[in-house]
Amino acid sequence: MYLDDASHLLATLETLQEAADILKTHERSIPSKIFFGDLKARCLILHEDLSLVEKSRFEADIDLIAQMSNHLESVLTREESSWRRGSSSGGFQESRLHAFKEEWETSGNQENPLSKLEIARSWLDLTQDDLPAHVRIRRPPHSVCTAVQSIFKALVACKTCKCKRPHEFDARFRLGTYRKPELDPNLIDFELNFDTFLMWERDWQEAHIKATEETKHKSAVQFVINDGLPTGAAPTKRNETMVRRLCKHIKGMRDIATYRLELKVAKGKLFQLEPTRSTSRVDKTKEAVSLAQVLERPDAVSTRANHILSVLLSSAVLHLHSTPNCIEDPGNGDVGSEDDDSDSGFSDNSDDFDLTSFMCHQSRTIVSLAVVLTELYSGKPFRCLAEEYAVSWDETTSSPTGVRYLNVCEVFAKWKEEVPENTQFLTAVDKCLDRRLWEKENGQPLESDELRTKFYDEVVKRLEVELSQAFSKTPIDELDEKAAELDFGN
């Protein structure tokens, strides 16, 4: 009897695999695709293990068979109707699994005109609450972009000074998704934290900014540092000082190297608060290593680190696109832009006409992301890939942007042919390079909010899904903390 139950369960596992595969193909929801892909894989593993028992002709443990059946039945969402459970022994042929298998096997005939897709959906109809926690992915807050712009403007306003010679300033934000847990609807605000490095006279100073995002309607975004300071409270001389010359405050931190600069932005003004101990894991005694240098070393980045970096880099584009921190300047080495006069197609001093002017991408930043993602997953600098496929590639911006964009597309298309399976990553890069996706019907660029929404759905979320699917112990909401543990320099 137990061997019979094992045989029936084996057959049902095959049916569930087939149903999960069909639903994974037809579902539009990415979290649902993850769930059904996971279900298919688990059914395959169970099938292989149970096959060993069935082939050995040893008696299967009735408790184990019942436990496996109960777990699988919990996936089926249709309630009992025309069938009934029998005795307390729980025979397999009286279970919902058996009813599902029978309906599946009779699909498409005169008695059961339903297609297998319709049957699969009737038995495996998921809601968001049914999905495992690691695949319930929420859209990150849009307010990060607004906060970063406010910080940028406040820093720029304080860079002028009366020093004998002008200073060179730069600012680097730590890569992050800037996600927050589910919020209490009664909260007025919650904090956004920005870890940064400010450069002055070629020295890097660690700085920390806590920004408060308002969840209820107020006049403007407020930024606070101290947890005890009420939101929107007026500055006081006791705990904060208005920054008028940024160089003075950075210079003052040189004597306390183990501390970081604490800043706050309020109503467009920059304030310094009491310095706090540094929490950065950056080893300042070592020379900084760029991502380009890391990619020069074969197998320098693990698969998990690749997935994490992909999400962080795409999140940076999501939050910083069209902000002063991510200006699409023709001289910055990015590729593809509608604003580059050198690629306009017409010239006052020439009768030449450039056909590639019609093939420009609306965002060099998004195309540059596609280049970096391809480098990460191939483990090679893009110029090396271009050489392999005999595609012209110039690291500078001397070639027309339309030509560069088309060359990126050609290199990616040729490399993609060598990748054994289609993945969310490949789809994400395809979306980055689909220039029609990032413009209106009249060929004009998308508005910022529309672009960010589309960029998250088409690019960032796909990379988040792939990370969640490959490494379920790395929840997206905790990714910023996990990423801080990575050491790319070593």
GROMACS .gro file of C-alpha atoms in nm:
model
  490
    1MET     CA    1   0.000   0.000   0.000
    2TYR     CA    2   0.276   0.239   0.092
    3LEU     CA    3   0.460   0.169  -0.233
    4ASP     CA    4   0.138   0.248  -0.419
    5ASP     CA    5   0.112   0.578  -0.236
    6ALA     CA    6   0.476   0.654  -0.322
    7SER     CA    7   0.408   0.580  -0.690
    8HIS     CA    8   0.103   0.806  -0.693
    9LEU     CA    9   0.300   1.083  -0.523
   10LEU     CA   10   0.579   1.048  -0.781
   11ALA     CA   11   0.327   1.090  -1.062
   12THR     CA   12   0.173   1.392  -0.890
   13LEU     CA   13   0.513   1.554  -0.845
   14GLU     CA   14   0.562   1.528  -1.221
   15THR     CA   15   0.221   1.691  -1.273
   16LEU     CA   16   0.302   1.974  -1.032
   17GLN     CA   17   0.633   2.033  -1.210
   18GLU     CA   18   0.451   2.065  -1.541
   19ALA     CA   19   0.186   2.298  -1.394
   20ALA     CA   20   0.450   2.516  -1.224
   21ASP     CA   21   0.645   2.540  -1.549
   22ILE     CA   22   0.334   2.651  -1.742
   23LEU     CA   23   0.243   2.912  -1.481
   24LYS     CA   24   0.600   3.043  -1.461
   25THR     CA   25   0.588   3.100  -1.838
   26HIS     CA   26   0.248   3.273  -1.842
   27GLU     CA   27   0.251   3.474  -1.518
   28ARG     CA   28   0.327   3.846  -1.556
   29SER     CA   29   0.406   3.903  -1.188
   30ILE     CA   30   0.779   3.858  -1.126
   31PRO     CA   31   0.733   3.740  -0.762
   32SER     CA   32   0.487   3.477  -0.890
   33LYS     CA   33   0.744   3.366  -1.147
   34ILE     CA   34   0.994   3.320  -0.863
   35PHE     CA   35   0.744   3.116  -0.661
   36PHE     CA   36   0.655   2.880  -0.946
   37GLY     CA   37   1.021   2.839  -1.043
   38ASP     CA   38   1.098   2.750  -0.682
   39LEU     CA   39   0.802   2.507  -0.670
   40LYS     CA   40   0.921   2.334  -0.987
   41ALA     CA   41   1.273   2.294  -0.847
   42ARG     CA   42   1.150   2.155  -0.514
   43CYS     CA   43   0.920   1.907  -0.689
   44LEU     CA   44   1.215   1.789  -0.897
   45ILE     CA   45   1.430   1.734  -0.585
   46LEU     CA   46   1.149   1.547  -0.406
   47HIS     CA   47   1.087   1.335  -0.716
   48GLU     CA   48   1.452   1.232  -0.735
   49ASP     CA   49   1.467   1.141  -0.365
   50LEU     CA   50   1.138   0.951  -0.368
   51SER     CA   51   1.238   0.764  -0.684
   52LEU     CA   52   1.521   0.600  -0.490
   53VAL     CA   53   1.268   0.460  -0.242
   54GLU     CA   54   1.031   0.343  -0.516
   55LYS     CA   55   1.308   0.170  -0.713
   56SER     CA   56   1.452   0.000  -0.406
   57ARG     CA   57   1.119  -0.177  -0.341
   58PHE     CA   58   1.162  -0.100   0.028
   59GLU     CA   59   0.854   0.010   0.216
   60ALA     CA   60   0.827   0.388   0.232
   61ASP     CA   61   0.765   0.546   0.571
   62ILE     CA   62   0.392   0.626   0.590
   63ASP     CA   63   0.460   0.932   0.805
   64LEU     CA   64   0.710   1.065   0.552
   65ILE     CA   65   0.466   1.012   0.263
   66ALA     CA   66   0.190   1.187   0.461
   67GLN     CA   67   0.420   1.477   0.552
   68MET     CA   68   0.526   1.528   0.190
   69SER     CA   69   0.165   1.510   0.072
   70ASN     CA   70   0.051   1.764   0.331
   71HIS     CA   71   0.324   2.010   0.231
   72LEU     CA   72   0.231   1.979  -0.135
   73GLU     CA   73  -0.141   2.011  -0.060
   74SER     CA   74  -0.075   2.339   0.119
   75VAL     CA   75   0.025   2.484  -0.220
   76LEU     CA   76  -0.314   2.400  -0.374
   77THR     CA   77  -0.558   2.685  -0.319
   78ARG     CA   78  -0.884   2.526  -0.439
   79GLU     CA   79  -1.101   2.402  -0.151
   80GLU     CA   80  -1.262   2.057  -0.132
   81SER     CA   81  -1.590   2.039  -0.323
   82SER     CA   82  -1.694   1.730  -0.514
   83TRP     CA   83  -1.460   1.493  -0.334
   84ARG     CA   84  -1.439   1.388   0.027
   85ARG     CA   85  -1.163   1.263   0.247
   86GLY     CA   86  -1.202   0.905   0.355
   87SER     CA   87  -1.077   0.739   0.666
   88SER     CA   88  -0.833   0.888   0.910
   89SER     CA   89  -0.558   0.685   0.743
   90GLY     CA   90  -0.550   0.955   0.478
   91GLY     CA   91  -0.518   0.740   0.165
   92PHE     CA   92  -0.355   0.926  -0.123
   93GLN     CA   93  -0.640   0.855  -0.365
   94GLU     CA   94  -0.879   1.054  -0.144
   95SER     CA   95  -0.661   1.366  -0.128
   96ARG     CA   96  -0.678   1.698  -0.309
   97LEU     CA   97  -0.349   1.608  -0.478
   98HIS     CA   98  -0.516   1.309  -0.639
   99ALA     CA   99  -0.815   1.521  -0.748
  100PHE     CA  100  -0.577   1.775  -0.902
  101LYS     CA  101  -0.385   1.500  -1.084
  102GLU     CA  102  -0.704   1.343  -1.221
  103GLU     CA  103  -0.836   1.674  -1.353
  104TRP     CA  104  -0.499   1.748  -1.509
  105GLU     CA  105  -0.486   1.415  -1.692
  106THR     CA  106  -0.835   1.463  -1.840
  107SER     CA  107  -0.779   1.820  -1.957
  108GLY     CA  108  -0.882   1.900  -2.311
  109ASN     CA  109  -1.122   1.610  -2.362
  110GLN     CA  110  -1.501   1.624  -2.400
  111GLU     CA  111  -1.565   1.575  -2.029
  112ASN     CA  112  -1.314   1.842  -1.927
  113PRO     CA  113  -1.275   2.119  -2.188
  114LEU     CA  114  -1.047   2.329  -1.964
  115SER     CA  115  -0.688   2.382  -2.080
  116LYS     CA  116  -0.396   2.290  -1.858
  117LEU     CA  117  -0.324   2.660  -1.803
  118GLU     CA  118  -0.681   2.715  -1.677
  119ILE     CA  119  -0.658   2.411  -1.450
  120ALA     CA  120  -0.322   2.519  -1.314
  121ARG     CA  121  -0.455   2.865  -1.234
  122SER     CA  122  -0.766   2.725  -1.065
  123TRP     CA  123  -0.556   2.506  -0.835
  124LEU     CA  124  -0.256   2.735  -0.785
  125ASP     CA  125  -0.409   3.083  -0.765
  126LEU     CA  126  -0.168   3.299  -0.563
  127THR     CA  127  -0.218   3.626  -0.382
  128GLN     CA  128   0.068   3.844  -0.256
  129ASP     CA  129   0.023   3.702   0.096
  130ASP     CA  130   0.070   3.349  -0.038
  131LEU     CA  131   0.418   3.428  -0.166
  132PRO     CA  132   0.726   3.348   0.045
  133ALA     CA  133   0.859   3.650   0.233
  134HIS     CA  134   1.182   3.666   0.030
  135VAL     CA  135   0.994   3.723  -0.297
  136ARG     CA  136   0.752   3.992  -0.174
  137ILE     CA  137   0.943   4.285  -0.316
  138ARG     CA  138   0.819   4.638  -0.259
  139ARG     CA  139   0.907   4.943  -0.466
  140PRO     CA  140   1.169   5.161  -0.287
  141PRO     CA  141   1.076   5.516  -0.178
  142HIS     CA  142   1.080   5.788  -0.447
  143SER     CA  143   1.179   6.047  -0.187
  144VAL     CA  144   1.545   5.938  -0.192
  145CYS     CA  145   1.589   6.134  -0.514
  146THR     CA  146   1.441   6.450  -0.358
  147ALA     CA  147   1.658   6.411  -0.049
  148VAL     CA  148   1.977   6.368  -0.251
  149GLN     CA  149   1.901   6.678  -0.458
  150SER     CA  150   1.846   6.883  -0.141
  151ILE     CA  151   2.176   6.762   0.003
  152PHE     CA  152   2.360   6.838  -0.321
  153LYS     CA  153   2.226   7.195  -0.338
  154ALA     CA  154   2.310   7.259   0.028
  155LEU     CA  155   2.668   7.133  -0.019
  156VAL     CA  156   2.720   7.341  -0.334
  157ALA     CA  157   2.593   7.654  -0.158
  158CYS     CA  158   2.867   7.614   0.107
  159LYS     CA  159   3.166   7.543  -0.116
  160THR     CA  160   3.256   7.909  -0.182
  161CYS     CA  161   3.505   8.064   0.058
  162LYS     CA  162   3.761   8.345   0.099
  163CYS     CA  163   4.066   8.119   0.089
  164LYS     CA  164   4.363   8.230  -0.123
  165ARG     CA  165   4.300   7.966  -0.388
  166PRO     CA  166   3.977   7.784  -0.480
  167HIS     CA  167   3.925   7.436  -0.341
  168GLU     CA  168   3.839   7.118  -0.524
  169PHE     CA  169   3.534   6.943  -0.380
  170ASP     CA  170   3.378   6.608  -0.454
  171ALA     CA  171   3.116   6.394  -0.284
  172ARG     CA  172   3.053   6.019  -0.297
  173PHE     CA  173   2.741   5.849  -0.167
  174ARG     CA  174   2.756   5.489  -0.052
  175LEU     CA  175   2.565   5.261  -0.288
  176GLY     CA  176   2.238   5.143  -0.139
  177THR     CA  177   1.876   5.055  -0.204
  178TYR     CA  178   1.764   5.288   0.080
  179ARG     CA  179   1.470   5.064   0.158
  180LYS     CA  180   1.282   5.080   0.485
  181PRO     CA  181   1.058   4.826   0.660
  182GLU     CA  182   0.680   4.850   0.648
  183LEU     CA  183   0.575   5.169   0.826
  184ASP     CA  184   0.319   5.236   1.093
  185PRO     CA  185   0.057   5.453   0.914
  186ASN     CA  186   0.042   5.678   1.223
  187LEU     CA  187   0.408   5.780   1.191
  188ILE     CA  188   0.471   6.136   1.080
  189ASP     CA  189   0.819   6.067   0.944
  190PHE     CA  190   1.106   5.818   0.931
  191GLU     CA  191   1.477   5.848   0.867
  192LEU     CA  192   1.679   5.809   0.551
  193ASN     CA  193   2.049   5.765   0.625
  194PHE     CA  194   2.323   5.868   0.385
  195ASP     CA  195   2.683   5.760   0.438
  196THR     CA  196   2.911   5.978   0.228
  197PHE     CA  197   3.271   6.079   0.171
  198LEU     CA  198   3.349   6.445   0.101
  199MET     CA  199   3.673   6.523  -0.082
  200TRP     CA  200   3.866   6.843  -0.009
  201GLU     CA  201   4.223   6.905  -0.124
  202ARG     CA  202   4.251   6.537  -0.229
  203ASP     CA  203   4.165   6.417   0.121
  204TRP     CA  204   3.848   6.218   0.185
  205GLN     CA  205   3.642   6.297   0.493
  206GLU     CA  206   3.375   6.056   0.609
  207ALA     CA  207   3.038   6.225   0.664
  208HIS     CA  208   2.696   6.105   0.772
  209ILE     CA  209   2.357   6.257   0.694
  210LYS     CA  210   2.026   6.143   0.838
  211ALA     CA  211   1.729   6.258   0.636
  212THR     CA  212   1.374   6.241   0.762
  213GLU     CA  213   1.117   6.149   0.499
  214GLU     CA  214   0.770   6.267   0.584
  215THR     CA  215   0.497   6.008   0.548
  216LYS     CA  216   0.222   6.266   0.601
  217HIS     CA  217   0.175   6.590   0.414
  218LYS     CA  218   0.392   6.874   0.540
  219SER     CA  219   0.540   7.180   0.379
  220ALA     CA  220   0.876   7.032   0.275
  221VAL     CA  221   1.121   6.748   0.330
  222GLN     CA  222   1.305   6.794   0.659
  223PHE     CA  223   1.645   6.653   0.755
  224VAL     CA  224   1.750   6.576   1.111
  225ILE     CA  225   2.051   6.420   1.275
  226ASN     CA  226   1.988   6.367   1.646
  227ASP     CA  227   1.717   6.115   1.731
  228GLY     CA  228   1.610   6.336   2.020
  229LEU     CA  229   1.561   6.650   1.810
  230PRO     CA  230   1.195   6.694   1.712
  231THR     CA  231   1.124   6.700   1.339
  232GLY     CA  232   1.125   7.055   1.207
  233ALA     CA  233   1.273   7.198   1.527
  234ALA     CA  234   1.459   7.526   1.486
  235PRO     CA  235   1.839   7.503   1.502
  236THR     CA  236   2.000   7.593   1.832
  237LYS     CA  237   2.359   7.710   1.893
  238ARG     CA  238   2.401   7.443   2.159
  239ASN     CA  239   2.377   7.136   1.938
  240GLU     CA  240   2.435   7.256   1.583
  241THR     CA  241   2.616   7.517   1.380
  242MET     CA  242   2.521   7.654   1.041
  243VAL     CA  243   2.780   7.569   0.775
  244ARG     CA  244   2.879   7.869   0.564
  245ARG     CA  245   3.221   7.751   0.443
  246LEU     CA  246   3.243   7.376   0.394
  247CYS     CA  247   3.623   7.376   0.379
  248LYS     CA  248   3.646   7.509   0.735
  249HIS     CA  249   3.437   7.225   0.878
  250ILE     CA  250   3.617   6.952   0.684
  251LYS     CA  251   3.957   7.092   0.783
  252GLY     CA  252   3.848   7.092   1.147
  253MET     CA  253   3.800   6.713   1.134
  254ARG     CA  254   4.162   6.637   1.041
  255ASP     CA  255   4.275   6.620   1.403
  256ILE     CA  256   4.007   6.364   1.497
  257ALA     CA  257   4.053   6.100   1.228
  258THR     CA  258   3.850   5.835   1.410
  259TYR     CA  259   3.538   6.053   1.399
  260ARG     CA  260   3.303   6.137   1.116
  261LEU     CA  261   3.138   6.463   1.023
  262GLU     CA  262   2.768   6.481   1.112
  263LEU     CA  263   2.559   6.705   0.887
  264LYS     CA  264   2.196   6.796   0.853
  265VAL     CA  265   2.002   6.982   0.586
  266ALA     CA  266   1.702   7.190   0.687
  267LYS     CA  267   1.514   7.430   0.460
  268GLY     CA  268   1.802   7.431   0.214
  269LYS     CA  269   2.063   7.515   0.479
  270LEU     CA  270   2.349   7.293   0.592
  271PHE     CA  271   2.422   7.241   0.963
  272GLN     CA  272   2.701   7.061   1.146
  273LEU     CA  273   2.625   6.863   1.459
  274GLU     CA  274   2.849   6.696   1.714
  275PRO     CA  275   3.088   6.452   1.539
  276THR     CA  276   3.038   6.080   1.604
  277ARG     CA  277   3.276   5.785   1.593
  278SER     CA  278   3.339   5.646   1.247
  279THR     CA  279   3.154   5.326   1.156
  280SER     CA  280   3.305   5.295   0.809
  281ARG     CA  281   3.478   4.971   0.716
  282VAL     CA  282   3.690   5.149   0.456
  283ASP     CA  283   4.063   5.103   0.521
  284LYS     CA  284   4.197   5.453   0.466
  285THR     CA  285   4.557   5.326   0.473
  286LYS     CA  286   4.501   5.144   0.143
  287GLU     CA  287   4.461   5.302  -0.196
  288ALA     CA  288   4.105   5.302  -0.325
  289VAL     CA  289   4.020   5.033  -0.580
  290SER     CA  290   3.781   5.112  -0.864
  291LEU     CA  291   3.533   4.863  -1.006
  292ALA     CA  292   3.723   4.882  -1.337
  293GLN     CA  293   4.039   4.766  -1.158
  294VAL     CA  294   3.852   4.480  -0.990
  295LEU     CA  295   3.715   4.359  -1.324
  296GLU     CA  296   4.068   4.339  -1.464
  297ARG     CA  297   4.129   4.045  -1.230
  298PRO     CA  298   3.968   3.717  -1.348
  299ASP     CA  299   3.710   3.574  -1.105
  300ALA     CA  300   3.768   3.866  -0.868
  301VAL     CA  301   3.399   3.899  -0.781
  302SER     CA  302   3.187   3.609  -0.655
  303THR     CA  303   2.848   3.525  -0.804
  304ARG     CA  304   2.670   3.653  -0.492
  305ALA     CA  305   2.869   3.977  -0.499
  306ASN     CA  306   2.781   4.018  -0.868
  307HIS     CA  307   2.410   3.993  -0.790
  308ILE     CA  308   2.439   4.237  -0.499
  309LEU     CA  309   2.642   4.488  -0.701
  310SER     CA  310   2.391   4.471  -0.986
  311VAL     CA  311   2.105   4.563  -0.754
  312LEU     CA  312   2.304   4.843  -0.587
  313LEU     CA  313   2.423   4.995  -0.915
  314SER     CA  314   2.077   4.984  -1.070
  315SER     CA  315   1.932   5.134  -0.750
  316ALA     CA  316   2.185   5.417  -0.777
  317VAL     CA  317   2.061   5.494  -1.129
  318LEU     CA  318   1.701   5.475  -1.002
  319HIS     CA  319   1.762   5.725  -0.721
  320LEU     CA  320   2.013   5.958  -0.889
  321HIS     CA  321   1.899   5.971  -1.251
  322SER     CA  322   1.845   6.331  -1.367
  323THR     CA  323   1.985   6.468  -1.038
  324PRO     CA  324   2.299   6.687  -1.015
  325ASN     CA  325   2.486   6.377  -0.890
  326CYS     CA  326   2.423   6.197  -1.219
  327ILE     CA  327   2.435   6.465  -1.488
  328GLU     CA  328   2.452   6.322  -1.838
  329ASP     CA  329   2.748   6.536  -1.940
  330PRO     CA  330   2.888   6.461  -2.287
  331GLY     CA  331   3.236   6.467  -2.137
  332ASN     CA  332   3.182   6.214  -1.861
  333GLY     CA  333   3.259   5.901  -2.060
  334ASP     CA  334   2.905   5.767  -2.066
  335VAL     CA  335   2.736   5.658  -2.387
  336GLY     CA  336   2.429   5.768  -2.580
  337SER     CA  337   2.254   6.104  -2.525
  338GLU     CA  338   2.006   6.318  -2.708
  339ASP     CA  339   2.185   6.635  -2.592
  340ASP     CA  340   2.525   6.575  -2.754
  341ASP     CA  341   2.565   6.835  -3.028
  342SER     CA  342   2.840   6.631  -3.192
  343ASP     CA  343   2.579   6.371  -3.281
  344SER     CA  344   2.293   6.592  -3.390
  345GLY     CA  345   2.308   6.480  -3.753
  346PHE     CA  346   2.340   6.836  -3.887
  347SER     CA  347   2.622   7.088  -3.860
  348ASP     CA  348   2.653   7.455  -3.947
  349ASN     CA  349   2.998   7.389  -4.095
  350SER     CA  350   2.932   7.067  -4.282
  351ASP     CA  351   2.692   6.909  -4.526
  352ASP     CA  352   2.746   6.567  -4.368
  353PHE     CA  353   2.446   6.376  -4.239
  354ASP     CA  354   2.483   6.112  -3.969
  355LEU     CA  355   2.223   5.836  -3.999
  356THR     CA  356   2.302   5.713  -3.646
  357SER     CA  357   2.157   6.035  -3.506
  358PHE     CA  358   1.821   5.859  -3.532
  359MET     CA  359   1.952   5.571  -3.319
  360CYS     CA  360   2.052   5.759  -3.004
  361HIS     CA  361   1.939   5.640  -2.664
  362GLN     CA  362   1.764   5.893  -2.438
  363SER     CA  363   1.990   5.814  -2.141
  364ARG     CA  364   2.364   5.756  -2.149
  365THR     CA  365   2.343   5.665  -1.781
  366ILE     CA  366   2.111   5.370  -1.847
  367VAL     CA  367   2.327   5.250  -2.137
  368SER     CA  368   2.636   5.282  -1.916
  369LEU     CA  369   2.460   5.066  -1.657
  370ALA     CA  370   2.404   4.802  -1.927
  371VAL     CA  371   2.777   4.811  -2.002
  372VAL     CA  372   2.875   4.767  -1.636
  373LEU     CA  373   2.621   4.487  -1.581
  374THR     CA  374   2.759   4.303  -1.883
  375GLU     CA  375   3.111   4.344  -1.743
  376LEU     CA  376   3.003   4.208  -1.406
  377TYR     CA  377   2.832   3.898  -1.539
  378SER     CA  378   3.090   3.822  -1.809
  379GLY     CA  379   3.379   3.887  -1.572
  380LYS     CA  380   3.559   4.091  -1.839
  381PRO     CA  381   3.607   4.461  -1.917
  382PHE     CA  382   3.376   4.569  -2.199
  383ARG     CA  383   3.668   4.660  -2.425
  384CYS     CA  384   3.786   4.297  -2.406
  385LEU     CA  385   3.442   4.172  -2.509
  386ALA     CA  386   3.440   4.420  -2.798
  387GLU     CA  387   3.779   4.292  -2.913
  388GLU     CA  388   3.658   3.931  -2.901
  389TYR     CA  389   3.361   4.010  -3.124
  390ALA     CA  390   3.556   4.248  -3.351
  391VAL     CA  391   3.336   4.544  -3.259
  392SER     CA  392   3.481   4.895  -3.255
  393TRP     CA  393   3.504   5.035  -2.903
  394ASP     CA  394   3.649   5.361  -2.780
  395GLU     CA  395   3.681   5.420  -2.405
  396THR     CA  396   3.664   5.796  -2.466
  397THR     CA  397   3.376   5.997  -2.609
  398SER     CA  398   3.548   6.077  -2.937
  399SER     CA  399   3.315   5.855  -3.142
  400PRO     CA  400   2.955   5.970  -3.210
  401THR     CA  401   2.718   5.868  -2.932
  402GLY     CA  402   2.483   5.695  -3.175
  403VAL     CA  403   2.770   5.475  -3.295
  404ARG     CA  404   2.873   5.393  -2.939
  405TYR     CA  405   2.517   5.297  -2.845
  406LEU     CA  406   2.487   5.066  -3.148
  407ASN     CA  407   2.824   4.909  -3.066
  408VAL     CA  408   2.710   4.840  -2.709
  409CYS     CA  409   2.399   4.668  -2.845
  410GLU     CA  410   2.606   4.460  -3.087
  411VAL     CA  411   2.855   4.343  -2.823
  412PHE     CA  412   2.577   4.250  -2.581
  413ALA     CA  413   2.381   4.063  -2.850
  414LYS     CA  414   2.685   3.853  -2.944
  415TRP     CA  415   2.781   3.782  -2.584
  416LYS     CA  416   2.422   3.690  -2.496
  417GLU     CA  417   2.429   3.410  -2.754
  418GLU     CA  418   2.699   3.238  -2.548
  419VAL     CA  419   2.504   3.252  -2.221
  420PRO     CA  420   2.343   2.907  -2.167
  421GLU     CA  421   2.007   3.022  -2.031
  422ASN     CA  422   1.780   3.321  -2.036
  423THR     CA  423   1.778   3.503  -1.701
  424GLN     CA  424   1.620   3.808  -1.543
  425PHE     CA  425   1.962   3.971  -1.574
  426LEU     CA  426   1.968   3.932  -1.953
  427THR     CA  427   1.615   4.069  -1.973
  428ALA     CA  428   1.713   4.366  -1.753
  429VAL     CA  429   2.004   4.456  -1.982
  430ASP     CA  430   1.782   4.411  -2.288
  431LYS     CA  431   1.539   4.659  -2.134
  432CYS     CA  432   1.822   4.906  -2.065
  433LEU     CA  433   1.923   4.897  -2.431
  434ASP     CA  434   1.569   4.919  -2.570
  435ARG     CA  435   1.576   5.289  -2.656
  436ARG     CA  436   1.202   5.298  -2.738
  437LEU     CA  437   1.124   5.204  -2.379
  438TRP     CA  438   1.274   5.528  -2.247
  439GLU     CA  439   1.099   5.777  -2.472
  440LYS     CA  440   0.749   5.894  -2.551
  441GLU     CA  441   0.569   5.816  -2.875
  442ASN     CA  442   0.690   6.147  -3.019
  443GLY     CA  443   1.051   6.056  -2.943
  444GLN     CA  444   1.088   6.292  -2.646
  445PRO     CA  445   1.239   6.175  -2.313
  446LEU     CA  446   1.008   6.042  -2.043
  447GLU     CA  447   0.926   6.262  -1.744
  448SER     CA  448   1.142   6.186  -1.439
  449ASP     CA  449   0.870   6.016  -1.232
  450GLU     CA  450   0.753   5.803  -1.524
  451LEU     CA  451   1.110   5.705  -1.607
  452ARG     CA  452   1.185   5.601  -1.249
  453THR     CA  453   0.868   5.392  -1.221
  454LYS     CA  454   0.942   5.217  -1.550
  455PHE     CA  455   1.311   5.176  -1.468
  456TYR     CA  456   1.229   5.007  -1.139
  457ASP     CA  457   0.973   4.768  -1.293
  458GLU     CA  458   1.178   4.680  -1.601
  459VAL     CA  459   1.534   4.678  -1.464
  460VAL     CA  460   1.585   4.705  -1.087
  461LYS     CA  461   1.309   4.464  -0.987
  462ARG     CA  462   1.433   4.198  -1.229
  463LEU     CA  463   1.778   4.214  -1.072
  464GLU     CA  464   1.625   4.204  -0.722
  465VAL     CA  465   1.423   3.899  -0.823
  466GLU     CA  466   1.729   3.719  -0.955
  467LEU     CA  467   1.919   3.793  -0.633
  468SER     CA  468   1.627   3.672  -0.418
  469GLN     CA  469   1.589   3.359  -0.628
  470ALA     CA  470   1.959   3.269  -0.619
  471PHE     CA  471   2.028   3.371  -0.258
  472SER     CA  472   1.711   3.353  -0.051
  473LYS     CA  473   1.906   3.433   0.268
  474THR     CA  474   1.981   3.782   0.136
  475PRO     CA  475   1.648   3.969   0.175
  476ILE     CA  476   1.624   4.282  -0.039
  477ASP     CA  477   1.517   4.494   0.261
  478GLU     CA  478   1.842   4.398   0.438
  479LEU     CA  479   2.067   4.427   0.135
  480ASP     CA  480   2.236   4.753   0.237
  481GLU     CA  481   2.361   4.592   0.559
  482LYS     CA  482   2.476   4.276   0.378
  483ALA     CA  483   2.658   4.479   0.113
  484ALA     CA  484   2.860   4.661   0.380
  485GLU     CA  485   3.028   4.328   0.461
  486LEU     CA  486   3.171   4.287   0.109
  487ASP     CA  487   3.538   4.373   0.053
  488PHE     CA  488   3.601   4.418  -0.318
  489GLY     CA  489   3.953   4.545  -0.260
  490ASN     CA  490   4.057   4.196  -0.149
   0.00000   0.00000   0.00000
